[in-house]
mmCIF file of C-alpha atoms in Angstrom:
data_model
loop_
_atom_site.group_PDB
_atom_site.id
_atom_site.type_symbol
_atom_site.label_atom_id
_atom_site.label_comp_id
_atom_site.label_asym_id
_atom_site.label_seq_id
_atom_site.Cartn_x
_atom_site.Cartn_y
_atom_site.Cartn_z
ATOM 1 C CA UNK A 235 66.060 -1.452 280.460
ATOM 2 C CA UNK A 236 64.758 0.508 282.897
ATOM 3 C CA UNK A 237 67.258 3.648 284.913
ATOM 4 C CA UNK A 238 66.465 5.167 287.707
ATOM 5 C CA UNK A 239 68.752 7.901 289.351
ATOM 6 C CA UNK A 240 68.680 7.856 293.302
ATOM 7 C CA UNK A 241 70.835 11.018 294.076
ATOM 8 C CA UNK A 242 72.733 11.029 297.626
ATOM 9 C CA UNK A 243 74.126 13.592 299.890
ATOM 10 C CA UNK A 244 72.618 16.488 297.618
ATOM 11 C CA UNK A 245 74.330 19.788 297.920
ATOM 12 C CA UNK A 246 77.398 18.225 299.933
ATOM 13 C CA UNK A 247 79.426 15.803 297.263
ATOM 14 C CA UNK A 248 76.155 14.853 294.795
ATOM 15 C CA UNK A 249 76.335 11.185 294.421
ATOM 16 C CA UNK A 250 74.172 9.183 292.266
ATOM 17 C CA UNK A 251 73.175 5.569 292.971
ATOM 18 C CA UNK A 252 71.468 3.829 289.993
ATOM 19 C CA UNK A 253 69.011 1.405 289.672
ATOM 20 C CA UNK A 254 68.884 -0.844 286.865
ATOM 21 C CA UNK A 255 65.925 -3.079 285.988
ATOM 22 C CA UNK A 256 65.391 -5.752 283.365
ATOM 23 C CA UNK A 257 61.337 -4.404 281.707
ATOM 24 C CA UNK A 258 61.259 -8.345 280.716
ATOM 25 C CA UNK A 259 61.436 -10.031 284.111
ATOM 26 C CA UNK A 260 61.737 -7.077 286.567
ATOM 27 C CA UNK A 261 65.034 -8.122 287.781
ATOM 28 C CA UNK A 262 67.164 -5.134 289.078
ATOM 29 C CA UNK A 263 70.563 -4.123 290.144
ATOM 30 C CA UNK A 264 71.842 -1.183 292.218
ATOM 31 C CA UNK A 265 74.949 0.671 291.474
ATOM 32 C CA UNK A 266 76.829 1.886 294.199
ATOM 33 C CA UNK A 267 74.038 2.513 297.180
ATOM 34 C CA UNK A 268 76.575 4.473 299.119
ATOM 35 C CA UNK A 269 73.949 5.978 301.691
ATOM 36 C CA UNK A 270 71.687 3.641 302.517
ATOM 37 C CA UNK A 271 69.106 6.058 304.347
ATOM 38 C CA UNK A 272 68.430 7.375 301.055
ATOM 39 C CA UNK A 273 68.552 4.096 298.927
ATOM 40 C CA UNK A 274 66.891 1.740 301.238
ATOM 41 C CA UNK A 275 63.536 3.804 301.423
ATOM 42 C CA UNK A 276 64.098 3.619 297.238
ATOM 43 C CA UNK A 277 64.324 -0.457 297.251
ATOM 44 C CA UNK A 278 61.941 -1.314 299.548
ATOM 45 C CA UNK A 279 59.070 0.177 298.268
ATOM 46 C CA UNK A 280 59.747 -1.309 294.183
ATOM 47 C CA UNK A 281 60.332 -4.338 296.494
ATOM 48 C CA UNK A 282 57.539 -4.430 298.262
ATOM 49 C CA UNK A 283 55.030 -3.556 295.349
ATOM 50 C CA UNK A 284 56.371 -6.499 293.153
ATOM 51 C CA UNK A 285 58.197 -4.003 290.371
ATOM 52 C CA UNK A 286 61.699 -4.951 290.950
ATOM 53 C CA UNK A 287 63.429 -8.746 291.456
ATOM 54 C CA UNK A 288 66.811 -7.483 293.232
ATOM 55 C CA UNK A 289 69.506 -9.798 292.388
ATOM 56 C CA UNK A 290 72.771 -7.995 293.219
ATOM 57 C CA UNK A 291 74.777 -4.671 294.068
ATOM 58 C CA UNK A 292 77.349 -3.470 291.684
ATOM 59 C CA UNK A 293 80.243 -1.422 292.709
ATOM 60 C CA UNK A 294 82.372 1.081 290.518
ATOM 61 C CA UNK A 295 85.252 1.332 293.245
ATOM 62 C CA UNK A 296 86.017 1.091 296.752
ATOM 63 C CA UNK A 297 85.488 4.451 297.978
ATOM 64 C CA UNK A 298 83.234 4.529 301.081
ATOM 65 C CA UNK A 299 80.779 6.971 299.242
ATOM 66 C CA UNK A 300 80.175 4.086 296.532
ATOM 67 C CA UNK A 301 80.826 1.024 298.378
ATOM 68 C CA UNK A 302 80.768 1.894 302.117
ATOM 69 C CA UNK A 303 76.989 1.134 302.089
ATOM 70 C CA UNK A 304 77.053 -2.340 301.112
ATOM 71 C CA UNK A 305 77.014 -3.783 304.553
ATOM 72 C CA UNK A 306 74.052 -1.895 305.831
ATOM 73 C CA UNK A 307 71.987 -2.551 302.466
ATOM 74 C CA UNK A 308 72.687 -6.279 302.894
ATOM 75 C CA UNK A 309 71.163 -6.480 306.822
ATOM 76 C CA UNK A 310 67.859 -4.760 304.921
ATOM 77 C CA UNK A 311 68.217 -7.201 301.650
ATOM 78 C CA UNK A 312 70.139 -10.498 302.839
ATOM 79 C CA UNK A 313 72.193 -12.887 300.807
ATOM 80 C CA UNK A 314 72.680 -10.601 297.799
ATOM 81 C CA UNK A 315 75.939 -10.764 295.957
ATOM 82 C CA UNK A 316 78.452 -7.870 295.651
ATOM 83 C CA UNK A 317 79.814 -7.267 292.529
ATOM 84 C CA UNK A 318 83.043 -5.015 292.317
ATOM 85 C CA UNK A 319 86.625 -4.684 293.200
ATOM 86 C CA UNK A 320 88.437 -6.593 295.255
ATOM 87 C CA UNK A 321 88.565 -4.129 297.397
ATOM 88 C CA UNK A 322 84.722 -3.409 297.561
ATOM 89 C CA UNK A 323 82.988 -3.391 301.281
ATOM 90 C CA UNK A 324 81.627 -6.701 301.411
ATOM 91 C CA UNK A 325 82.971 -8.162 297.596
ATOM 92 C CA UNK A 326 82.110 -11.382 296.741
ATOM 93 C CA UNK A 327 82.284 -11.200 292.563
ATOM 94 C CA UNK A 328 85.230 -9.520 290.937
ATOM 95 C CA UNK A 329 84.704 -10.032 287.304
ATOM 96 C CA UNK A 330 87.516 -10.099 284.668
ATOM 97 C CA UNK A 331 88.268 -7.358 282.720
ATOM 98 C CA UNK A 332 85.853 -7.913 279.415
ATOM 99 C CA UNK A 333 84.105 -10.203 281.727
ATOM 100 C CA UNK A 334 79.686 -10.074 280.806
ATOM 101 C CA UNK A 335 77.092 -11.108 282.643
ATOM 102 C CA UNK A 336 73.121 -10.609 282.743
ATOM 103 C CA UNK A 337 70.768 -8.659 284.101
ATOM 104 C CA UNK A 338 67.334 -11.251 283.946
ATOM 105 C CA UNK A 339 67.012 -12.068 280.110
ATOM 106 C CA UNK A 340 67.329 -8.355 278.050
ATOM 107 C CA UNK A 341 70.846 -6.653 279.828
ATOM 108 C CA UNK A 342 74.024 -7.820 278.964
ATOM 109 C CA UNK A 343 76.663 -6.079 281.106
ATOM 110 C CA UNK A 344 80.521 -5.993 280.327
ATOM 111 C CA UNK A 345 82.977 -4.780 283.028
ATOM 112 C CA UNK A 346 85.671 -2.539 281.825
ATOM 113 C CA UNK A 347 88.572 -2.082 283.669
ATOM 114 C CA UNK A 348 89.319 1.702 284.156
ATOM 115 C CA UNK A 349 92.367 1.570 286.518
ATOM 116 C CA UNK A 350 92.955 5.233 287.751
ATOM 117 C CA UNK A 351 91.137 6.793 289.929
ATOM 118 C CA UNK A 352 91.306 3.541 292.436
ATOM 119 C CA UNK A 353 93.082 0.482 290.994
ATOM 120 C CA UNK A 354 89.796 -1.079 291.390
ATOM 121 C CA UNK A 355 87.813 1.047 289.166
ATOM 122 C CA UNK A 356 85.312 -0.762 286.964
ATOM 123 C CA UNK A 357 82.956 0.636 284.235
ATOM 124 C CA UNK A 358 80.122 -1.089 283.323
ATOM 125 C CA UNK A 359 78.648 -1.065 279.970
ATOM 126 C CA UNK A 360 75.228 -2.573 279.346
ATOM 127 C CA UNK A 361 73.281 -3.051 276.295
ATOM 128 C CA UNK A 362 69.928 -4.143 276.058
ATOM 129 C CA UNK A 363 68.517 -4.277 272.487
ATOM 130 C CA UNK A 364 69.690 -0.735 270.820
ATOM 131 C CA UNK A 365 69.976 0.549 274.339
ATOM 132 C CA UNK A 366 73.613 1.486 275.120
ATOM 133 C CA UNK A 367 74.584 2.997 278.619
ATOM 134 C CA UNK A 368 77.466 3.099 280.489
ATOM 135 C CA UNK A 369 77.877 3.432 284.871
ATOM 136 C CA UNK A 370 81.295 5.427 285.165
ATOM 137 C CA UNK A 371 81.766 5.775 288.740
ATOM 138 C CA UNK A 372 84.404 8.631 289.089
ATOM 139 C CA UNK A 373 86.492 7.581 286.201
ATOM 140 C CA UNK A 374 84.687 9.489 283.519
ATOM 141 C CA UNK A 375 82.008 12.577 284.666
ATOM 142 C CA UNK A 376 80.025 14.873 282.217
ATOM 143 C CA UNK A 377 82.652 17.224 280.721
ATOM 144 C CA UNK A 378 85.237 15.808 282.989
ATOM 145 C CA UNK A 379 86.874 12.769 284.327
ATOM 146 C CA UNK A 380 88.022 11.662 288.804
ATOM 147 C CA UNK A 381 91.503 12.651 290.319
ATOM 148 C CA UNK A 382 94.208 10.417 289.847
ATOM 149 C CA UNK A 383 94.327 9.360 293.805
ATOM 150 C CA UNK A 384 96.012 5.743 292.339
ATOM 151 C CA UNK A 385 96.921 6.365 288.963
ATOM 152 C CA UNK A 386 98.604 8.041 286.692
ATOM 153 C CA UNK A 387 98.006 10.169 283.829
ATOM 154 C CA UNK A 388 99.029 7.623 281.349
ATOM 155 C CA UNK A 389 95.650 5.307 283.057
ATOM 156 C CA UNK A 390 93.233 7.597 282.494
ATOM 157 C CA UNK A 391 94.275 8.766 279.281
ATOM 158 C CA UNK A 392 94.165 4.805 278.414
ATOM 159 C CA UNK A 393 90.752 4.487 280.624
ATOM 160 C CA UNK A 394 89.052 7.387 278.679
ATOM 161 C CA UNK A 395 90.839 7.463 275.181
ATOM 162 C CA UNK A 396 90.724 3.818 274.883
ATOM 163 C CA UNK A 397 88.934 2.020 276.835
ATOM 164 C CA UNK A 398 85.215 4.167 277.303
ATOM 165 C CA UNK A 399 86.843 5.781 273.547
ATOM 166 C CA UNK A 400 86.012 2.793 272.148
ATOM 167 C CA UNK A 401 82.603 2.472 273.114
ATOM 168 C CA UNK A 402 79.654 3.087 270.508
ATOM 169 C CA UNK A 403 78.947 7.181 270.273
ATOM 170 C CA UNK A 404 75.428 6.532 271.151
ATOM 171 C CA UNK A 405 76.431 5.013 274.193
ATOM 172 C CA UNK A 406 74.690 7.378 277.608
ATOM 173 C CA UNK A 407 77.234 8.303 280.226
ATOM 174 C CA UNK A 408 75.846 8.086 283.604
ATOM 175 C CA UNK A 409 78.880 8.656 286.308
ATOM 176 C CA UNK A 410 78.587 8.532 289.965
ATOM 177 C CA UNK A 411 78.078 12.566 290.829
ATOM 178 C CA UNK A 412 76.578 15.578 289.779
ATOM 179 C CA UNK A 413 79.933 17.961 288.669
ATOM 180 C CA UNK A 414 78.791 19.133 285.399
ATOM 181 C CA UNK A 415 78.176 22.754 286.635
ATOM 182 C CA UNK A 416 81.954 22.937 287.799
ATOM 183 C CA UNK A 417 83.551 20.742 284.935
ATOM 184 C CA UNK A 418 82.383 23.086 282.435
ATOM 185 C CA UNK A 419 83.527 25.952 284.577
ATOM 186 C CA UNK A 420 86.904 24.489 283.935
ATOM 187 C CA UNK A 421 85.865 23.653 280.291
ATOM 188 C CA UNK A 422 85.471 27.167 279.518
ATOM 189 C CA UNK A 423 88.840 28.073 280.512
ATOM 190 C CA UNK A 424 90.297 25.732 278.364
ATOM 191 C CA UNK A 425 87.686 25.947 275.045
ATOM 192 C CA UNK A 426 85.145 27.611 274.088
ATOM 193 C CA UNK A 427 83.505 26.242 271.205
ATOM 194 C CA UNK A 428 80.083 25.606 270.374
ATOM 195 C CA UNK A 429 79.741 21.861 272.378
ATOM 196 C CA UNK A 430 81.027 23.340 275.463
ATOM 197 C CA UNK A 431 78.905 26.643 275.470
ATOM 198 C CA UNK A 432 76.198 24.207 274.480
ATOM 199 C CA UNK A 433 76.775 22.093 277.651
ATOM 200 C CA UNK A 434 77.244 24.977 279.720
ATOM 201 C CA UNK A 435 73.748 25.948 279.421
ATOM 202 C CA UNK A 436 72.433 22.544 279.600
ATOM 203 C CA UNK A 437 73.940 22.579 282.775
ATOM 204 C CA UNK A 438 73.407 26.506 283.898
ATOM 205 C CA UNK A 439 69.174 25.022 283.081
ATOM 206 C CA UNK A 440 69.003 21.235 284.280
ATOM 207 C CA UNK A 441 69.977 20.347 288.066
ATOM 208 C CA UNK A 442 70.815 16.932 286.795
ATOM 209 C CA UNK A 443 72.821 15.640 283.225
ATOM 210 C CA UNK A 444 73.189 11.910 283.975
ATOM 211 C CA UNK A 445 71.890 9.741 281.219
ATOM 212 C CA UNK A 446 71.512 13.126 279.520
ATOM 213 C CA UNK A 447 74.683 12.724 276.860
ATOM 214 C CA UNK A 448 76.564 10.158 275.193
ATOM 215 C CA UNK A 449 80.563 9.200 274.307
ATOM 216 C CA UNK A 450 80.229 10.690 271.346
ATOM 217 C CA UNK A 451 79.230 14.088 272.746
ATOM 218 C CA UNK A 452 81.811 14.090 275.647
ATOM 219 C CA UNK A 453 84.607 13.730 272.655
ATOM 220 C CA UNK A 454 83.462 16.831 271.324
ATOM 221 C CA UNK A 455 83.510 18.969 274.605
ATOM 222 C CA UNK A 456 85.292 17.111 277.423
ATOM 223 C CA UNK A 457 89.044 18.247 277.414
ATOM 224 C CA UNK A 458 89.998 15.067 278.743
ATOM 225 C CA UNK A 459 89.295 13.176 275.598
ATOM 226 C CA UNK A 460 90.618 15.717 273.129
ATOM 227 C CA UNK A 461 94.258 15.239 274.050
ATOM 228 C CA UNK A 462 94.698 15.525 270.400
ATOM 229 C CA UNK A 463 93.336 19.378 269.952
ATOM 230 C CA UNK A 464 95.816 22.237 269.040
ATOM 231 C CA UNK A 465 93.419 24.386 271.339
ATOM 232 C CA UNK A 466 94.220 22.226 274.276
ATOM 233 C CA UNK A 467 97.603 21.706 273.462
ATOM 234 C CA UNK A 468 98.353 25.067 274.018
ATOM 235 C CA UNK A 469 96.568 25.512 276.859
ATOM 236 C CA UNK A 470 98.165 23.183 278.856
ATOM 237 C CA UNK A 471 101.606 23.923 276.855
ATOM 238 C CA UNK A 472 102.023 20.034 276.464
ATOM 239 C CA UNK A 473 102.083 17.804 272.923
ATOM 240 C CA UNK A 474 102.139 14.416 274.284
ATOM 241 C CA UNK A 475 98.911 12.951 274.924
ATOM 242 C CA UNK A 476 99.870 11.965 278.482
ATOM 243 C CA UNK A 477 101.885 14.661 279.556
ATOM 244 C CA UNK A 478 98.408 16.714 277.940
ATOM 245 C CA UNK A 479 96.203 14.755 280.180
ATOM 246 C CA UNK A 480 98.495 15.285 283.232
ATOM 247 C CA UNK A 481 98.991 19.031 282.973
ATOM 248 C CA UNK A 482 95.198 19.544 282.743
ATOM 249 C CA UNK A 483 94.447 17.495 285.782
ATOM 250 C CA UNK A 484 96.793 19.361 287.406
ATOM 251 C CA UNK A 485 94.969 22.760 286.505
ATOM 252 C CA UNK A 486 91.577 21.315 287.083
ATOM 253 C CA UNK A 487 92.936 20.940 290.524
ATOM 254 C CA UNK A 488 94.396 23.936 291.466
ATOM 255 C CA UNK A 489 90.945 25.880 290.432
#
């Protein structure tokens, strides 16, 4: 398995599209080409040289800076299916929740359903020998996790304590923007042990952290998924898991 990171709209809301591409038989994917002036350019030249077989776009939600390029991608790349929510510009696969499909013959990709964020919000978890990765959209970011804009605190604690939880620890996080910098901003108000001062200057030294750190890390650092931790706990005030998890989203917003 092959990952390339196509970043979009740098220095405005730092989106990342992703393309995916089977080594054995070149076929690819691309994860949420939200700005097609930026993507196209990307596709067409892997295209054109032979390296990449496109066979579909995959959505993590509906939001036009994920999905709102679909349209234009398909009058450059015709006929290709759309793979996402149902409310994805231009759907015409919704998986089930568990649901796997290839990627040519060496990717196996599972949708997870990580209802939150959007009610459409899908995870996708791909494995390709030992190879573990997982697209996040804005359901889970490095050292944080999206606004609830259609959910409640009870979904994401089940999306990211559950769900992406139970995922191997090996398994690399890429989400759809670059917020580490700010996350661990927030991070640092709420812990400071040695993971999150670690992160902080991974981040304060590398412009981008996709790809860069696994479930397994973001359980020791990400507040988010350590609903559980005395430190937090008193931070926020809160025991319950959910009412932890709601009270922190509500102070990540107000910074």
């Amino acid at each position: 398995m092959h990952i390339q990171s196509i970043p979009m709209w740098e220095g405005s809301s730092n989106n990342y599209a992703y393309l995916v591409v089977d080594d054995k038989t070149n076929d690819a994917v691309i994860i949420d080409p939200a700005n097609p002036p930026e993507v196209t350019p990307v596709l067409k030249q892997q295209i054109d040289s032979g390296k990449i077989n496109l066979t579909s776009i995959i959505n993590t939600h509906h939001h036009w800076d994920h999905a709102g390029g679909n349209s234009k991608i398909l009058e450059q790349f015709k006929g290709l299916p759309v793979i996402g929510g149902k409310q994805c510009e231009a759907v015409t696969t919704t998986p089930k929740d568990g649901e796997t499909f290839k990627i040519g013959e060496g990717i196996t990709v599972k949708a997870l359903y990580t209802p939150c964020h959007t009610q459409d919000s899908i995870c996708w978890y791909m494995e390709d020998g030992d190879e573990k990765v997982v697209f996040t959209g804005d359901t889970l970011f490095i050292g944080g996790c999206g606004r609830f804009f259609e959910g409640t605190p009870a979904e994401m604690n089940t999306a990211l304590n559950k769900t992406l939880a139970a995922l191997p620890d090996d398994t690399k996080v890429y989400p759809g923007h670059e917020y580490t910098k700010t996350n661990v901003k927030f991070l640092t108000t709420v812990l400071k042990t040695e993971p999150v001062m670690k992160l902080q200057s991974f981040a304060e030294n590398n412009k981008e952290t996709q790809g860069k750190f696994t479930i397994g890390d973001e359980k020791t650092y990400n507040v988010f998924m350590r609903l559980d931790d005395p430190t937090v706990q008193k931070a926020t005030g809160k025991m319950d898991p959910v009412d932890v998890m709601g009270k922190l989203r509500e102070m990540k917003n107000s910074m």
